[in-house]
Structure formats: C-alpha cells, structure tokens
PDB file of C-alpha atoms in Angstrom:
ATOM      1  CA  MET F   1       0.000   0.000   0.000  1.00 47.00           C
ATOM      2  CA  LYS F   2       2.840   2.404   0.845  1.00 51.00           C
ATOM      3  CA  ASN F   3       4.402   1.772  -2.572  1.00 48.00           C
ATOM      4  CA  LEU F   4       1.104   2.524  -4.303  1.00 39.00           C
ATOM      5  CA  ILE F   5       0.768   5.830  -2.442  1.00 42.00           C
ATOM      6  CA  LEU F   6       4.393   6.726  -3.261  1.00 36.00           C
ATOM      7  CA  ILE F   7       3.857   5.977  -6.964  1.00 42.00           C
ATOM      8  CA  PHE F   8       0.667   8.055  -6.963  1.00 42.00           C
ATOM      9  CA  LEU F   9       2.427  10.999  -5.286  1.00 38.00           C
ATOM     10  CA  LEU F  10       5.352  10.866  -7.718  1.00 39.00           C
ATOM     11  CA  PHE F  11       3.004  10.726 -10.716  1.00 43.00           C
ATOM     12  CA  PHE F  12       0.917  13.612  -9.370  1.00 40.00           C
ATOM     13  CA  SER F  13       4.016  15.730  -8.713  1.00 38.00           C
ATOM     14  CA  PHE F  14       5.065  15.379 -12.369  1.00 40.00           C
ATOM     15  CA  LEU F  15       1.654  16.640 -13.446  1.00 40.00           C
ATOM     16  CA  CYS F  16       1.844  19.647 -11.131  1.00 41.00           C
ATOM     17  CA  VAL F  17       5.236  20.910 -12.295  1.00 46.00           C
ATOM     18  CA  ALA F  18       4.677  24.414 -13.610  1.00 58.00           C
ATOM     19  CA  GLN F  19       5.639  25.121 -17.187  1.00 85.00           C
ATOM     20  CA  SER F  20       8.370  27.649 -17.701  1.00 94.00           C
ATOM     21  CA  VAL F  21       8.166  30.752 -19.874  1.00 97.00           C
ATOM     22  CA  GLU F  22      11.766  30.113 -20.871  1.00 97.00           C
ATOM     23  CA  GLY F  23      12.303  29.082 -24.465  1.00 97.00           C
ATOM     24  CA  VAL F  24      11.826  30.395 -27.991  1.00 98.00           C
ATOM     25  CA  TRP F  25       8.536  32.077 -28.890  1.00 98.00           C
ATOM     26  CA  GLU F  26       7.077  33.219 -32.206  1.00 97.00           C
ATOM     27  CA  THR F  27       5.493  36.682 -32.331  1.00 96.00           C
ATOM     28  CA  TYR F  28       2.757  37.671 -34.767  1.00 95.00           C
ATOM     29  CA  ASP F  29       1.504  40.907 -36.310  1.00 90.00           C
ATOM     30  CA  ASP F  30      -1.690  42.088 -34.572  1.00 87.00           C
ATOM     31  CA  ASP F  31      -3.408  43.075 -37.815  1.00 87.00           C
ATOM     32  CA  SER F  32      -2.288  40.563 -40.437  1.00 89.00           C
ATOM     33  CA  GLY F  33      -1.487  37.588 -38.202  1.00 90.00           C
ATOM     34  CA  GLU F  34       1.838  37.167 -40.045  1.00 92.00           C
ATOM     35  CA  LEU F  35       4.814  35.690 -38.249  1.00 94.00           C
ATOM     36  CA  LYS F  36       7.059  38.622 -37.253  1.00 93.00           C
ATOM     37  CA  SER F  37       9.900  37.296 -35.105  1.00 94.00           C
ATOM     38  CA  GLU F  38      11.313  34.656 -32.826  1.00 97.00           C
ATOM     39  CA  VAL F  39      12.194  35.759 -29.305  1.00 98.00           C
ATOM     40  CA  LYS F  40      14.224  33.772 -26.799  1.00 98.00           C
ATOM     41  CA  LEU F  41      13.127  34.200 -23.171  1.00 98.00           C
ATOM     42  CA  TYR F  42      15.626  33.314 -20.465  1.00 98.00           C
ATOM     43  CA  ILE F  43      16.134  33.802 -16.743  1.00 97.00           C
ATOM     44  CA  LYS F  44      19.296  35.458 -15.496  1.00 97.00           C
ATOM     45  CA  GLY F  45      19.821  36.358 -11.842  1.00 97.00           C
ATOM     46  CA  GLY F  46      16.190  35.508 -11.070  1.00 96.00           C
ATOM     47  CA  LYS F  47      14.868  37.991 -13.648  1.00 98.00           C
ATOM     48  CA  LEU F  48      13.355  37.357 -17.070  1.00 98.00           C
ATOM     49  CA  TYR F  49      14.877  38.691 -20.283  1.00 98.00           C
ATOM     50  CA  GLY F  50      14.099  38.262 -23.947  1.00 98.00           C
ATOM     51  CA  LYS F  51      16.073  38.840 -27.123  1.00 97.00           C
ATOM     52  CA  ILE F  52      15.164  38.716 -30.785  1.00 96.00           C
ATOM     53  CA  LEU F  53      16.699  35.718 -32.530  1.00 95.00           C
ATOM     54  CA  GLU F  54      15.167  36.054 -35.963  1.00 92.00           C
ATOM     55  CA  LEU F  55      12.915  38.338 -37.999  1.00 91.00           C
ATOM     56  CA  HIS F  56      10.306  37.239 -40.542  1.00 88.00           C
ATOM     57  CA  ASN F  57       8.293  39.149 -43.157  1.00 79.00           C
ATOM     58  CA  THR F  58      10.119  42.417 -42.529  1.00 73.00           C
ATOM     59  CA  GLU F  59       9.155  45.578 -44.351  1.00 66.00           C
ATOM     60  CA  HIS F  60      11.220  46.534 -47.389  1.00 54.00           C
ATOM     61  CA  GLY F  61      12.967  43.154 -47.361  1.00 56.00           C
ATOM     62  CA  LEU F  62      15.532  44.311 -44.823  1.00 62.00           C
ATOM     63  CA  GLU F  63      17.719  41.404 -43.799  1.00 69.00           C
ATOM     64  CA  ASN F  64      19.474  43.126 -40.922  1.00 78.00           C
ATOM     65  CA  PRO F  65      17.434  46.164 -39.842  1.00 87.00           C
ATOM     66  CA  LYS F  66      18.536  48.643 -37.219  1.00 90.00           C
ATOM     67  CA  CYS F  67      16.357  50.180 -34.535  1.00 91.00           C
ATOM     68  CA  ILE F  68      16.291  53.769 -35.769  1.00 91.00           C
ATOM     69  CA  LYS F  69      13.650  54.971 -33.267  1.00 93.00           C
ATOM     70  CA  CYS F  70      14.960  53.111 -30.209  1.00 93.00           C
ATOM     71  CA  PRO F  71      15.961  55.147 -27.152  1.00 93.00           C
ATOM     72  CA  GLY F  72      19.366  55.309 -25.487  1.00 93.00           C
ATOM     73  CA  ASP F  73      22.078  52.797 -26.240  1.00 93.00           C
ATOM     74  CA  LYS F  74      19.767  50.742 -28.486  1.00 94.00           C
ATOM     75  CA  LYS F  75      19.407  53.549 -31.038  1.00 94.00           C
ATOM     76  CA  ASN F  76      20.715  52.505 -34.471  1.00 93.00           C
ATOM     77  CA  LYS F  77      21.671  49.032 -33.184  1.00 93.00           C
ATOM     78  CA  ARG F  78      20.844  45.753 -34.918  1.00 92.00           C
ATOM     79  CA  VAL F  79      17.376  44.437 -34.092  1.00 93.00           C
ATOM     80  CA  ILE F  80      18.525  40.813 -34.306  1.00 93.00           C
ATOM     81  CA  ASP F  81      20.064  39.830 -30.944  1.00 95.00           C
ATOM     82  CA  MET F  82      18.582  42.960 -29.322  1.00 96.00           C
ATOM     83  CA  ILE F  83      17.275  42.467 -25.785  1.00 97.00           C
ATOM     84  CA  ILE F  84      13.693  43.727 -25.888  1.00 97.00           C
ATOM     85  CA  LEU F  85      12.396  42.278 -22.611  1.00 97.00           C
ATOM     86  CA  THR F  86      14.353  43.453 -19.586  1.00 97.00           C
ATOM     87  CA  GLY F  87      14.395  42.411 -15.942  1.00 96.00           C
ATOM     88  CA  LEU F  88      10.878  41.137 -15.304  1.00 97.00           C
ATOM     89  CA  THR F  89      10.306  39.701 -11.822  1.00 98.00           C
ATOM     90  CA  LYS F  90       8.046  36.804 -10.962  1.00 97.00           C
ATOM     91  CA  ASP F  91       4.942  37.270  -8.842  1.00 95.00           C
ATOM     92  CA  GLY F  92       2.925  34.068  -8.607  1.00 95.00           C
ATOM     93  CA  GLU F  93       2.297  32.843 -12.154  1.00 96.00           C
ATOM     94  CA  GLU F  94       3.094  36.203 -13.789  1.00 97.00           C
ATOM     95  CA  TRP F  95       6.273  38.055 -14.669  1.00 98.00           C
ATOM     96  CA  SER F  96       6.131  41.858 -14.704  1.00 98.00           C
ATOM     97  CA  GLY F  97       8.223  45.001 -14.797  1.00 97.00           C
ATOM     98  CA  ASP F  98       8.105  48.742 -15.346  1.00 97.00           C
ATOM     99  CA  GLU F  99       9.534  49.994 -18.643  1.00 95.00           C
ATOM    100  CA  ALA F 100      10.395  46.378 -19.377  1.00 96.00           C
ATOM    101  CA  ILE F 101       9.468  45.752 -23.022  1.00 97.00           C
ATOM    102  CA  LEU F 102      10.672  47.581 -26.119  1.00 96.00           C
ATOM    103  CA  ASP F 103       8.800  47.663 -29.424  1.00 94.00           C
ATOM    104  CA  PRO F 104      11.610  48.019 -31.984  1.00 90.00           C
ATOM    105  CA  ASN F 105       9.090  49.048 -34.668  1.00 87.00           C
ATOM    106  CA  ASN F 106       8.355  52.374 -32.994  1.00 91.00           C
ATOM    107  CA  GLY F 107      11.051  52.649 -30.297  1.00 94.00           C
ATOM    108  CA  GLU F 108       8.467  52.826 -27.503  1.00 96.00           C
ATOM    109  CA  VAL F 109       9.111  51.220 -24.113  1.00 96.00           C
ATOM    110  CA  TYR F 110       6.179  49.873 -22.086  1.00 97.00           C
ATOM    111  CA  ASP F 111       5.458  48.380 -18.693  1.00 97.00           C
ATOM    112  CA  CYS F 112       4.910  44.668 -19.181  1.00 98.00           C
ATOM    113  CA  THR F 113       3.222  41.614 -17.699  1.00 98.00           C
ATOM    114  CA  ILE F 114       3.448  38.121 -19.151  1.00 98.00           C
ATOM    115  CA  TRP F 115       1.879  34.806 -18.227  1.00 98.00           C
ATOM    116  CA  LEU F 116       1.329  31.387 -19.725  1.00 98.00           C
ATOM    117  CA  GLU F 117      -2.133  30.793 -21.141  1.00 97.00           C
ATOM    118  CA  ASN F 118      -1.116  27.174 -21.670  1.00 96.00           C
ATOM    119  CA  LYS F 119       2.209  25.427 -22.200  1.00 95.00           C
ATOM    120  CA  ASN F 120       2.446  26.627 -25.825  1.00 97.00           C
ATOM    121  CA  GLU F 121       0.835  30.088 -25.617  1.00 98.00           C
ATOM    122  CA  LEU F 122       2.249  33.113 -23.832  1.00 98.00           C
ATOM    123  CA  ALA F 123       0.234  36.267 -23.146  1.00 98.00           C
ATOM    124  CA  VAL F 124       2.395  39.404 -23.392  1.00 98.00           C
ATOM    125  CA  ARG F 125       0.725  42.608 -22.226  1.00 98.00           C
ATOM    126  CA  GLY F 126       2.301  46.028 -22.691  1.00 96.00           C
ATOM    127  CA  TYR F 127       0.974  48.999 -20.714  1.00 95.00           C
ATOM    128  CA  SER F 128       1.105  52.710 -21.339  1.00 92.00           C
ATOM    129  CA  GLY F 129      -0.705  54.317 -18.431  1.00 90.00           C
ATOM    130  CA  TRP F 130      -4.211  52.828 -18.260  1.00 92.00           C
ATOM    131  CA  PHE F 131      -4.071  51.562 -21.834  1.00 95.00           C
ATOM    132  CA  TYR F 132      -2.757  48.139 -22.736  1.00 96.00           C
ATOM    133  CA  ARG F 133      -2.454  45.696 -25.598  1.00 95.00           C
ATOM    134  CA  THR F 134      -2.067  41.948 -25.247  1.00 96.00           C
ATOM    135  CA  GLN F 135      -0.310  39.785 -27.799  1.00 96.00           C
ATOM    136  CA  TYR F 136      -0.195  36.005 -27.820  1.00 97.00           C
ATOM    137  CA  TRP F 137       3.080  34.338 -28.655  1.00 98.00           C
ATOM    138  CA  LYS F 138       3.424  30.684 -29.641  1.00 98.00           C
ATOM    139  CA  ARG F 139       6.138  28.399 -28.329  1.00 98.00           C
ATOM    140  CA  VAL F 140       8.575  27.029 -30.919  1.00 96.00           C
ATOM    141  CA  GLU F 141       8.656  23.266 -30.517  1.00 85.00           C
TER     142      GLU F 141
END
C-alpha cells in the first residue's frame, strides 16, 4: 500500500510541475497575423529577459534592420540579438516590470506583464498608463 501511495504521489508531482516561460517564442503581427519574429526568453539572476533571434516578413525586405527609433544605447543598433524584454520579476504565475518591453518598430518602451495561457501560448501585455495591448506568442517546438 505504501508503494502505491508513493507511486501516486510521484506521478501527481510530475503533473503539477509548472511550465516555464523560458524558451523560444514566435510573435505575430496584430493586424495581419503574419509571423514577425522569434524571441528567446531566459532567466538570469532571477529575472526574465528576452532577445530577438530572428525576424520574418520584414518591411522593405531588410535582412538586418537597425532600430532607428529606439531610445538610449539601443538607437541605431541591430534588431537581431537585441534584448527587448528586460528584468521582469516573478509574482505568482506572472512576470512583470516597469519599462520592461521595447517595441523596436516604434522605439516605444512599455510596462509589461506576461503569463502562460497554456504550455504553448504566452500572453504578453504592454501597458502605457491605463491603456494596454495583449499579444499572444506561440512556443517554438
């Protein structure tokens, strides 16, 4: 009987393991639904970061675009390998941070909260004051 309980507890613990937001995610255009980029999310020093690995369907066929409108040290830097998600901290099932996500298309920086909708879908919400927009990213298998 003890062995049966132990097996049940081990099996149940595997089911309860929380999925991680770490990994590679595909981003999509809000209007057209076209694949826009692949972003790698990773944890460093207990905080969450994300960098662009690859761009898809870019305007004007640019292979290696630069972030012309980006603020500070990111201005005129390559978009590929750019860290666009910076220093989010975990609170329960969500990660969030102030001025934590950069949109390289317009150079704007937003407050951000992200959470897993399911193991293959990530909700990414950017805030500007009371206004927000939520995008859904898909995990690259």
